Amino acid sequence: MNKFQKKKPIACREILVLDLTGEFFFCAKERKPFRWHCILADTLASANKAVQDYNFFVAIAVLSKKTQHRVLNSVNEINQRQQNIIWIAVLIDIDAVDAALISRLPYYFTDYHHLPIDWDHLNQTLGHAYGMAILKQKEQGGCRHLGQKTPFLGDSHLINKLRSNITKVAASDEAVLISGETGTGKGLCARLIHSQSARKRGPFITINCGALPQSLIHSELFGHEKGAFTGADKQYIGHIERANKGTLFLDEIGDLTLESQVNLLQFLEEHIIERLGGNKTINIDCRIIFASHINLETAVEEGRFREDLYYRINILHLHAPSLREHKEDILLLANEYLNLFSPEYQKYTLSPKALDIMLAYEWPGNVRELKNRIHRGIIMANSDQLSAADLGIKITNIKPDENDVVDLAQHRVVIDTELLLDAIKRNNHNISAAARELKISRTTFYRLIKKCKIKL
């Protein structure tokens, strides 16, 4: 086992090499020069100690058929304590990699290499990863530790894009429509828009249109005067009026009755309300954010939602992606909720099998379901490592056949092709813009296009 020299953690070009086989470190020692100071961890215990003694930005995990499960388990444990490390995989048994490992690579590693190693390529990969880690740390104002409150968790492309769009629409005062399935964080999006807007010092009023009895919707929105109807024994200030100088968030707007839709459309056009039973008009200055889990275009076609109202509220549109669209964020989210719900005297982690099931699960309840299942798991667990049974998720036939051999190179071409085509489409066939989005050079982009046989 390598001897570790304890020292003050500083930002330097040291990398952790988790290698239970010894093959990579032997090759690295023979390679002159190799521009990185490798700190070898040849046991799981020494890997844990190295992370405590050094402030790593980048790490290499060496996986063989015999060690892959132990190594992934160790990577998982380290990630749950230190999420800022960017991991690169080095695969020993390139000709016999099972499907389970293939499916898990994107959730742990930003890239992978295999023996024999292309050292120039590896140096480029490590340099890029190191630079991205430094940039990420600067953007976060230093290392983000578990438990630190963050507005919207996730490092995936979809979540980063959503964050960027939230900032953009917050600068405007126009209506915003947030679409997305139940549990995807539409309410959080609305709060972030308000908190980043010029109205952040004003009230943020939320109303769930689907939770209100139809007979009370008008009164809840616009208010009523004393005696306006039976039981109205005092004046009531409606949600729209209470949101004056601030933001009103109308959740599940698709559940409004057609009559209420007419009244709402009139307010959006005139910014004036009149309490039920009253004859005084009141000017209102508020921004309104709408959200719906149903497809409003379909509702319009079916006559359940007014077309003129739909186009009036759909000036700015955000989409909160389902969790199955950004599964690469599951580990980060799970770690955050483990930290949130774990008592001070005990720290919980996830078993490798539990993580496998979480990555295979479709999450119909999205992030809200993930949060609730982690909470349930901590309550039901018999040890400090949550099992699949603790989470209450059952998926049959998740483990692939051990003899199922995958051509890794072919699998990577499929993934690269999909990424390249998506980037080209999103950037309207602007190659420079697509390359910048994928954070690679134009030369690399054209090389990948040629390799994947993509016709422009």
Coordinates of C-alpha atoms in Angstrom, one line a residue:
M1 CA 0.0 0.0 0.0
N2 CA 1.3 3.5 -0.8
K3 CA 2.4 5.6 2.1
F4 CA 0.4 8.9 2.3
Q5 CA 2.2 12.0 3.5
K6 CA -0.3 14.2 5.4
K7 CA -0.3 17.8 4.4
K8 CA -2.5 20.8 4.2
P9 CA -5.1 20.4 1.4
I10 CA -4.3 22.8 -1.4
A11 CA -5.2 23.1 -5.1
C12 CA -2.5 21.3 -7.0
R13 CA -2.1 18.8 -9.9
E14 CA -2.4 15.7 -7.7
I15 CA -4.8 13.0 -8.7
L16 CA -6.1 10.1 -6.8
V17 CA -5.7 6.7 -8.6
L18 CA -7.9 4.0 -7.1
D19 CA -6.3 0.9 -8.5
L20 CA -6.8 -2.5 -6.8
T21 CA -5.0 -4.2 -9.7
G22 CA -1.7 -2.2 -9.7
E23 CA -1.6 -2.3 -13.5
F24 CA -2.3 1.3 -14.2
F25 CA 0.2 2.6 -11.6
F26 CA 2.9 0.3 -13.0
C27 CA 2.2 1.7 -16.5
A28 CA 2.2 5.3 -15.2
K29 CA 5.6 4.8 -13.5
E30 CA 7.1 3.6 -16.8
R31 CA 5.6 6.5 -18.7
K32 CA 8.1 9.5 -18.7
P33 CA 6.9 12.2 -18.4
F34 CA 3.4 11.9 -17.0
R35 CA 2.3 15.3 -16.0
W36 CA 0.4 14.3 -12.9
H37 CA 1.4 13.5 -9.4
C38 CA -0.5 10.2 -8.8
I39 CA -1.5 9.3 -5.3
L40 CA -2.1 5.6 -5.4
A41 CA -4.8 3.9 -3.4
D42 CA -4.5 0.1 -3.8
T43 CA -7.1 -0.6 -1.1
L44 CA -10.5 0.9 -0.3
A45 CA -9.2 2.0 3.1
S46 CA -6.3 3.8 1.6
A47 CA -8.6 5.6 -0.9
N48 CA -10.7 6.9 2.0
K49 CA -7.6 8.1 3.8
A50 CA -6.3 9.8 0.7
V51 CA -9.5 11.8 0.3
Q52 CA -9.2 13.0 3.9
D53 CA -5.5 14.0 3.4
Y54 CA -5.7 15.6 0.0
N55 CA -8.0 18.0 -1.8
F56 CA -8.5 16.1 -5.0
F57 CA -10.2 17.7 -8.0
V58 CA -9.7 14.7 -10.4
A59 CA -9.5 11.0 -9.7
I60 CA -8.9 7.9 -11.8
A61 CA -10.7 4.6 -11.0
V62 CA -9.3 1.4 -12.5
L63 CA -11.9 -1.2 -13.1
S64 CA -11.3 -4.9 -14.0
K65 CA -13.9 -7.6 -14.2
K66 CA -12.8 -8.9 -10.7
T67 CA -12.6 -5.5 -9.0
Q68 CA -15.3 -3.4 -10.7
H69 CA -18.0 -3.9 -8.0
R70 CA -15.7 -3.0 -5.1
V71 CA -14.3 0.0 -7.0
L72 CA -17.7 1.4 -7.9
N73 CA -18.8 0.9 -4.3
S74 CA -15.8 2.9 -3.1
V75 CA -16.4 5.6 -5.7
N76 CA -20.0 5.8 -4.5
E77 CA -18.9 6.2 -0.9
I78 CA -16.4 8.9 -1.7
N79 CA -18.9 10.8 -3.8
Q80 CA -21.3 10.8 -0.9
R81 CA -18.7 12.7 1.2
Q82 CA -17.0 14.7 -1.5
Q83 CA -19.0 15.6 -4.6
N84 CA -16.5 17.9 -6.2
I85 CA -14.2 15.1 -7.5
I86 CA -14.4 14.5 -11.2
W87 CA -13.8 10.8 -12.0
I88 CA -12.2 9.2 -15.0
A89 CA -12.4 5.4 -15.6
V90 CA -9.6 3.2 -16.9
L91 CA -10.9 -0.2 -18.0
I92 CA -8.6 -3.2 -17.8
D93 CA -10.8 -6.0 -19.4
I94 CA -11.9 -4.1 -22.6
D95 CA -13.0 -7.3 -24.4
A96 CA -15.3 -8.5 -21.7
V97 CA -17.2 -5.7 -20.1
D98 CA -20.7 -6.7 -18.8
A99 CA -23.8 -4.7 -19.5
A100 CA -24.3 -3.7 -15.9
L101 CA -20.9 -1.8 -15.9
I102 CA -21.7 -0.1 -19.2
S103 CA -25.0 1.2 -17.9
R104 CA -23.4 2.6 -14.8
L105 CA -20.4 4.4 -16.4
P106 CA -22.2 7.7 -17.2
Y107 CA -23.4 8.0 -13.6
Y108 CA -19.9 7.9 -12.1
F109 CA -17.4 9.0 -14.8
T110 CA -17.1 11.9 -17.2
D111 CA -14.9 9.8 -19.5
Y112 CA -13.1 6.4 -19.8
H113 CA -10.0 5.0 -21.2
H114 CA -8.7 1.4 -21.6
L115 CA -5.4 -0.5 -21.8
P116 CA -3.2 0.0 -23.7
I117 CA -3.5 3.7 -22.6
D118 CA -3.2 6.5 -25.1
W119 CA -1.2 8.8 -22.7
D120 CA -1.6 12.0 -24.7
H121 CA -5.3 11.5 -24.8
L122 CA -5.5 10.7 -21.1
N123 CA -3.4 13.8 -20.3
Q124 CA -5.9 15.9 -22.4
T125 CA -8.9 14.3 -20.6
L126 CA -7.3 14.9 -17.1
G127 CA -6.5 18.5 -18.0
H128 CA -10.0 19.2 -19.2
A129 CA -11.5 17.6 -16.1
Y130 CA -9.1 19.5 -13.9
G131 CA -10.0 22.8 -15.5
M132 CA -13.7 22.1 -15.3
A133 CA -13.4 21.2 -11.6
I134 CA -11.6 24.5 -10.9
L135 CA -14.2 26.5 -12.9
K136 CA -17.0 24.7 -11.1
Q137 CA -15.5 25.5 -7.7
K138 CA -15.1 29.2 -8.6
E139 CA -18.7 29.3 -9.8
Q140 CA -19.9 27.9 -6.5
G141 CA -17.7 30.2 -4.5
G142 CA -15.6 27.2 -3.2
C143 CA -16.3 23.6 -2.6
R144 CA -19.9 22.8 -2.1
H145 CA -20.2 20.3 0.8
L146 CA -23.2 18.1 1.4
G147 CA -25.9 19.8 3.3
Q148 CA -25.2 23.2 1.9
K149 CA -28.5 24.7 0.8
T150 CA -28.7 25.1 -3.0
P151 CA -31.6 26.5 -5.0
F152 CA -31.9 23.7 -7.6
L153 CA -29.9 20.5 -7.3
G154 CA -28.4 18.9 -10.3
D155 CA -25.4 19.1 -12.6
S156 CA -27.0 17.7 -15.8
H157 CA -27.3 19.6 -19.0
L158 CA -31.1 19.8 -18.6
I159 CA -30.9 21.2 -15.1
N160 CA -28.2 23.7 -15.9
K161 CA -30.2 24.9 -18.9
L162 CA -33.3 25.3 -16.6
R163 CA -31.3 27.3 -14.1
S164 CA -30.0 29.6 -16.9
N165 CA -33.6 30.0 -18.3
I166 CA -34.9 30.9 -14.8
T167 CA -32.4 33.7 -14.6
K168 CA -33.4 35.0 -18.0
V169 CA -37.1 35.0 -17.4
A170 CA -36.6 36.5 -13.9
A171 CA -35.3 39.7 -15.5
S172 CA -38.7 40.1 -17.3
D173 CA -42.1 41.0 -15.8
E174 CA -44.1 38.9 -18.4
A175 CA -46.2 35.9 -17.5
V176 CA -44.4 32.6 -17.3
L177 CA -45.9 29.1 -17.9
I178 CA -44.0 26.2 -16.3
S179 CA -44.8 22.8 -17.6
G180 CA -43.8 19.5 -16.2
E181 CA -44.9 16.3 -14.5
T182 CA -46.0 16.2 -10.8
G183 CA -43.0 16.3 -8.5
T184 CA -40.5 17.9 -10.9
G185 CA -40.1 21.2 -9.0
K186 CA -42.4 23.6 -10.8
G187 CA -43.1 25.4 -7.5
L188 CA -39.4 25.7 -6.8
C189 CA -38.9 27.2 -10.3
A190 CA -41.6 29.8 -9.5
R191 CA -40.0 30.7 -6.2
L192 CA -36.6 31.1 -7.9
I193 CA -38.0 33.3 -10.6
H194 CA -39.5 35.5 -7.8
S195 CA -36.4 35.6 -5.7
Q196 CA -34.2 36.7 -8.7
S197 CA -36.7 39.3 -9.9
A198 CA -37.1 43.0 -9.2
R199 CA -40.2 41.9 -7.1
K200 CA -38.2 39.8 -4.7
R201 CA -39.0 42.1 -1.8
G202 CA -42.7 41.8 -2.5
P203 CA -45.1 39.0 -1.5
F204 CA -45.0 35.6 -3.2
I205 CA -48.5 34.1 -3.1
T206 CA -49.2 30.5 -4.1
I207 CA -52.6 29.0 -4.9
N208 CA -53.3 25.5 -6.2
C209 CA -56.2 25.8 -8.5
G210 CA -56.8 22.0 -8.4
A211 CA -57.2 22.0 -4.6
L212 CA -60.0 24.6 -4.5
P213 CA -63.7 23.8 -4.6
Q214 CA -65.2 25.2 -7.8
S215 CA -67.7 27.3 -5.9
L216 CA -64.8 29.1 -4.1
I217 CA -62.4 29.7 -6.9
H218 CA -63.6 33.1 -7.9
S219 CA -63.7 34.3 -4.2
E220 CA -60.2 32.9 -3.5
L221 CA -58.8 34.7 -6.6
F222 CA -60.6 38.0 -6.5
G223 CA -61.9 38.2 -2.9
H224 CA -65.3 39.1 -1.7
E225 CA -67.1 41.8 0.4
K226 CA -69.0 41.1 3.6
G227 CA -72.4 39.7 2.8
A228 CA -71.5 38.8 -0.8
F229 CA -73.0 35.3 -0.2
T230 CA -74.2 33.1 2.5
G231 CA -71.4 32.6 5.1
A232 CA -69.5 35.7 3.9
D233 CA -69.6 37.4 7.4
K234 CA -66.5 39.5 6.7
Q235 CA -64.5 41.0 3.9
Y236 CA -61.9 38.7 2.3
I237 CA -58.9 39.8 0.3
G238 CA -58.3 37.5 -2.6
H239 CA -54.9 36.0 -3.7
I240 CA -54.5 38.3 -6.6
E241 CA -54.9 41.4 -4.4
R242 CA -52.6 40.0 -1.8
A243 CA -49.9 39.5 -4.5
N244 CA -49.9 43.2 -5.3
K245 CA -46.3 44.5 -5.8
G246 CA -45.1 40.9 -5.8
T247 CA -45.7 37.6 -7.6
L248 CA -48.7 35.3 -7.8
F249 CA -48.1 31.6 -8.5
L250 CA -51.1 29.8 -10.0
D251 CA -50.3 26.1 -9.8
E252 CA -52.3 23.5 -11.8
I253 CA -53.9 26.3 -14.0
G254 CA -55.4 23.6 -16.2
D255 CA -57.9 22.7 -13.5
L256 CA -59.6 26.1 -13.6
T257 CA -63.2 26.1 -14.8
L258 CA -64.0 27.8 -18.1
E259 CA -65.9 30.5 -16.2
S260 CA -62.9 31.3 -14.0
Q261 CA -60.6 31.3 -17.1
V262 CA -62.7 34.1 -18.5
N263 CA -62.4 36.2 -15.4
L264 CA -58.6 35.5 -15.2
L265 CA -58.1 36.5 -18.8
Q266 CA -59.9 39.8 -18.2
F267 CA -57.6 40.5 -15.3
L268 CA -54.5 39.7 -17.3
E269 CA -55.7 42.2 -20.0
E270 CA -56.7 45.0 -17.6
H271 CA -54.8 44.4 -14.3
I272 CA -58.0 45.4 -12.5
I273 CA -60.1 43.3 -10.1
E274 CA -63.4 43.8 -8.4
R275 CA -64.2 41.8 -5.2
L276 CA -67.3 39.6 -5.3
G277 CA -70.2 41.6 -4.0
G278 CA -68.4 44.9 -4.4
N279 CA -68.5 47.7 -7.0
K280 CA -65.1 49.2 -6.5
T281 CA -62.3 48.5 -9.0
I282 CA -58.8 47.9 -7.7
N283 CA -55.7 48.3 -9.7
I284 CA -53.2 45.4 -9.2
D285 CA -49.5 45.4 -10.0
C286 CA -48.3 41.8 -9.8
R287 CA -46.5 39.3 -11.9
I288 CA -48.2 35.9 -12.5
I289 CA -46.5 32.6 -12.9
F290 CA -48.5 29.6 -14.1
A291 CA -47.8 25.9 -13.9
S292 CA -49.6 22.8 -15.1
H293 CA -48.8 19.1 -15.2
I294 CA -51.3 18.5 -18.0
N295 CA -50.6 19.4 -21.7
L296 CA -52.5 22.6 -22.1
E297 CA -52.3 22.4 -25.9
T298 CA -54.3 19.2 -25.7
A299 CA -56.7 20.7 -23.3
V300 CA -57.3 23.5 -25.8
E301 CA -58.0 21.1 -28.6
E302 CA -60.4 19.2 -26.3
G303 CA -62.2 22.4 -25.3
R304 CA -61.2 22.2 -21.6
F305 CA -59.0 25.3 -21.8
R306 CA -59.5 28.6 -23.5
E307 CA -57.2 29.1 -26.5
D308 CA -57.0 32.9 -26.0
L309 CA -56.0 32.4 -22.3
Y310 CA -53.4 29.8 -23.3
Y311 CA -51.6 32.2 -25.7
R312 CA -51.8 35.0 -23.1
I313 CA -50.1 33.0 -20.3
N314 CA -47.6 31.2 -22.6
I315 CA -45.4 34.3 -23.3
L316 CA -42.4 32.8 -21.5
H317 CA -42.3 29.0 -21.2
L318 CA -40.1 26.8 -18.9
H319 CA -40.1 23.0 -18.8
A320 CA -39.2 21.2 -15.6
P321 CA -37.8 17.8 -16.8
S322 CA -38.9 14.5 -15.4
L323 CA -36.3 12.7 -13.2
R324 CA -36.0 9.9 -15.8
E325 CA -34.7 12.6 -18.3
H326 CA -31.8 13.5 -16.1
K327 CA -30.9 10.3 -14.2
E328 CA -27.3 11.4 -14.0
D329 CA -28.5 13.7 -11.1
I330 CA -29.9 10.8 -9.1
L331 CA -26.8 10.2 -7.1
L332 CA -26.3 13.9 -6.2
L333 CA -30.0 14.2 -5.2
A334 CA -29.9 11.0 -3.2
N335 CA -26.8 12.2 -1.3
E336 CA -28.4 15.5 -0.5
Y337 CA -31.5 13.9 0.9
L338 CA -29.5 11.3 2.8
N339 CA -27.7 14.2 4.5
L340 CA -30.9 16.1 5.0
F341 CA -32.8 13.2 6.8
S342 CA -29.9 11.5 8.5
P343 CA -29.7 12.3 12.3
E344 CA -26.7 14.1 13.6
Y345 CA -25.3 11.0 15.3
Q346 CA -25.5 8.6 12.2
K347 CA -24.7 8.9 8.5
Y348 CA -26.5 6.8 6.0
T349 CA -25.3 5.6 2.6
L350 CA -26.8 3.6 -0.3
S351 CA -25.8 0.1 -1.1
P352 CA -24.6 -0.6 -4.7
K353 CA -27.7 -2.7 -5.4
A354 CA -30.0 0.1 -4.1
L355 CA -28.2 2.5 -6.5
D356 CA -28.6 0.1 -9.4
I357 CA -32.3 -0.1 -8.8
M358 CA -32.6 3.7 -8.4
L359 CA -30.9 4.2 -11.8
A360 CA -33.2 1.6 -13.5
Y361 CA -36.4 2.9 -11.9
E362 CA -38.6 5.2 -13.9
W363 CA -39.6 7.6 -11.0
P364 CA -43.2 8.4 -11.9
G365 CA -43.3 10.8 -8.9
N366 CA -40.0 12.4 -10.0
V367 CA -37.8 14.3 -7.5
R368 CA -40.5 14.4 -4.9
E369 CA -40.8 10.6 -4.9
L370 CA -37.0 10.3 -4.6
K371 CA -37.0 12.5 -1.6
N372 CA -39.8 10.6 0.1
R373 CA -38.2 7.2 -0.6
I374 CA -34.9 8.3 0.9
H375 CA -36.8 9.5 3.9
R376 CA -38.6 6.2 4.1
G377 CA -35.4 4.3 3.7
I378 CA -33.8 6.0 6.6
I379 CA -36.8 5.3 8.8
M380 CA -37.0 1.6 7.8
A381 CA -33.3 0.8 7.6
N382 CA -31.7 -1.9 9.8
S383 CA -28.2 -0.6 9.2
D384 CA -26.5 2.6 8.1
Q385 CA -26.5 1.4 4.4
L386 CA -29.9 1.6 2.8
S387 CA -31.0 -1.4 0.8
A388 CA -33.4 -1.6 -2.1
A389 CA -36.0 -3.0 0.2
D390 CA -35.6 0.0 2.6
L391 CA -36.5 2.3 -0.3
G392 CA -39.5 0.2 -1.2
I393 CA -38.7 0.0 -4.9
K394 CA -39.1 -3.3 -6.6
I395 CA -37.8 -4.0 -10.1
T396 CA -37.6 -7.5 -11.5
N397 CA -34.8 -8.7 -13.8
I398 CA -32.6 -5.7 -13.2
K399 CA -29.4 -7.7 -13.1
P400 CA -28.3 -8.7 -16.7
D401 CA -27.0 -12.0 -17.6
E402 CA -23.3 -12.4 -16.5
N403 CA -22.5 -13.8 -20.0
D404 CA -23.9 -10.8 -21.7
V405 CA -20.8 -9.2 -23.3
V406 CA -21.0 -5.7 -24.8
D407 CA -18.7 -4.2 -27.4
L408 CA -17.7 -1.1 -25.5
A409 CA -16.3 0.8 -28.5
Q410 CA -19.6 0.2 -30.4
H411 CA -21.6 1.4 -27.4
R412 CA -19.6 4.6 -27.1
V413 CA -20.1 5.3 -30.8
V414 CA -23.8 5.1 -30.3
I415 CA -23.7 7.5 -27.3
D416 CA -21.4 9.9 -29.1
T417 CA -23.6 9.9 -32.2
E418 CA -26.7 10.8 -30.1
L419 CA -24.8 13.6 -28.3
L420 CA -23.4 15.1 -31.5
L421 CA -26.7 15.0 -33.4
D422 CA -28.6 16.6 -30.5
A423 CA -26.0 19.3 -30.2
I424 CA -26.1 20.0 -34.0
K425 CA -29.9 20.2 -34.0
R426 CA -30.0 22.5 -30.9
N427 CA -27.6 24.9 -32.5
N428 CA -29.2 24.9 -36.0
H429 CA -26.2 23.1 -37.6
N430 CA -23.8 25.7 -36.3
I431 CA -20.7 23.5 -35.7
S432 CA -18.8 26.1 -33.7
A433 CA -21.7 26.6 -31.4
A434 CA -22.3 22.9 -31.0
A435 CA -18.7 22.3 -30.2
R436 CA -18.7 25.0 -27.6
E437 CA -21.9 23.5 -26.0
L438 CA -20.1 20.1 -25.7
K439 CA -16.9 21.9 -24.5
I440 CA -14.7 20.4 -27.2
S441 CA -12.7 22.0 -30.0
R442 CA -14.0 22.2 -33.6
T443 CA -11.2 19.7 -34.6
T444 CA -12.4 17.2 -32.0
F445 CA -16.0 17.7 -33.1
Y446 CA -15.1 17.0 -36.8
R447 CA -13.1 14.0 -35.8
L448 CA -16.0 12.6 -33.9
I449 CA -18.4 13.3 -36.8
K450 CA -16.1 11.4 -39.0
K451 CA -15.7 8.5 -36.5
C452 CA -19.5 8.3 -36.0
K453 CA -20.1 8.6 -39.8
I454 CA -22.5 11.5 -39.4
K455 CA -23.5 13.2 -42.6
L456 CA -24.0 17.0 -42.3

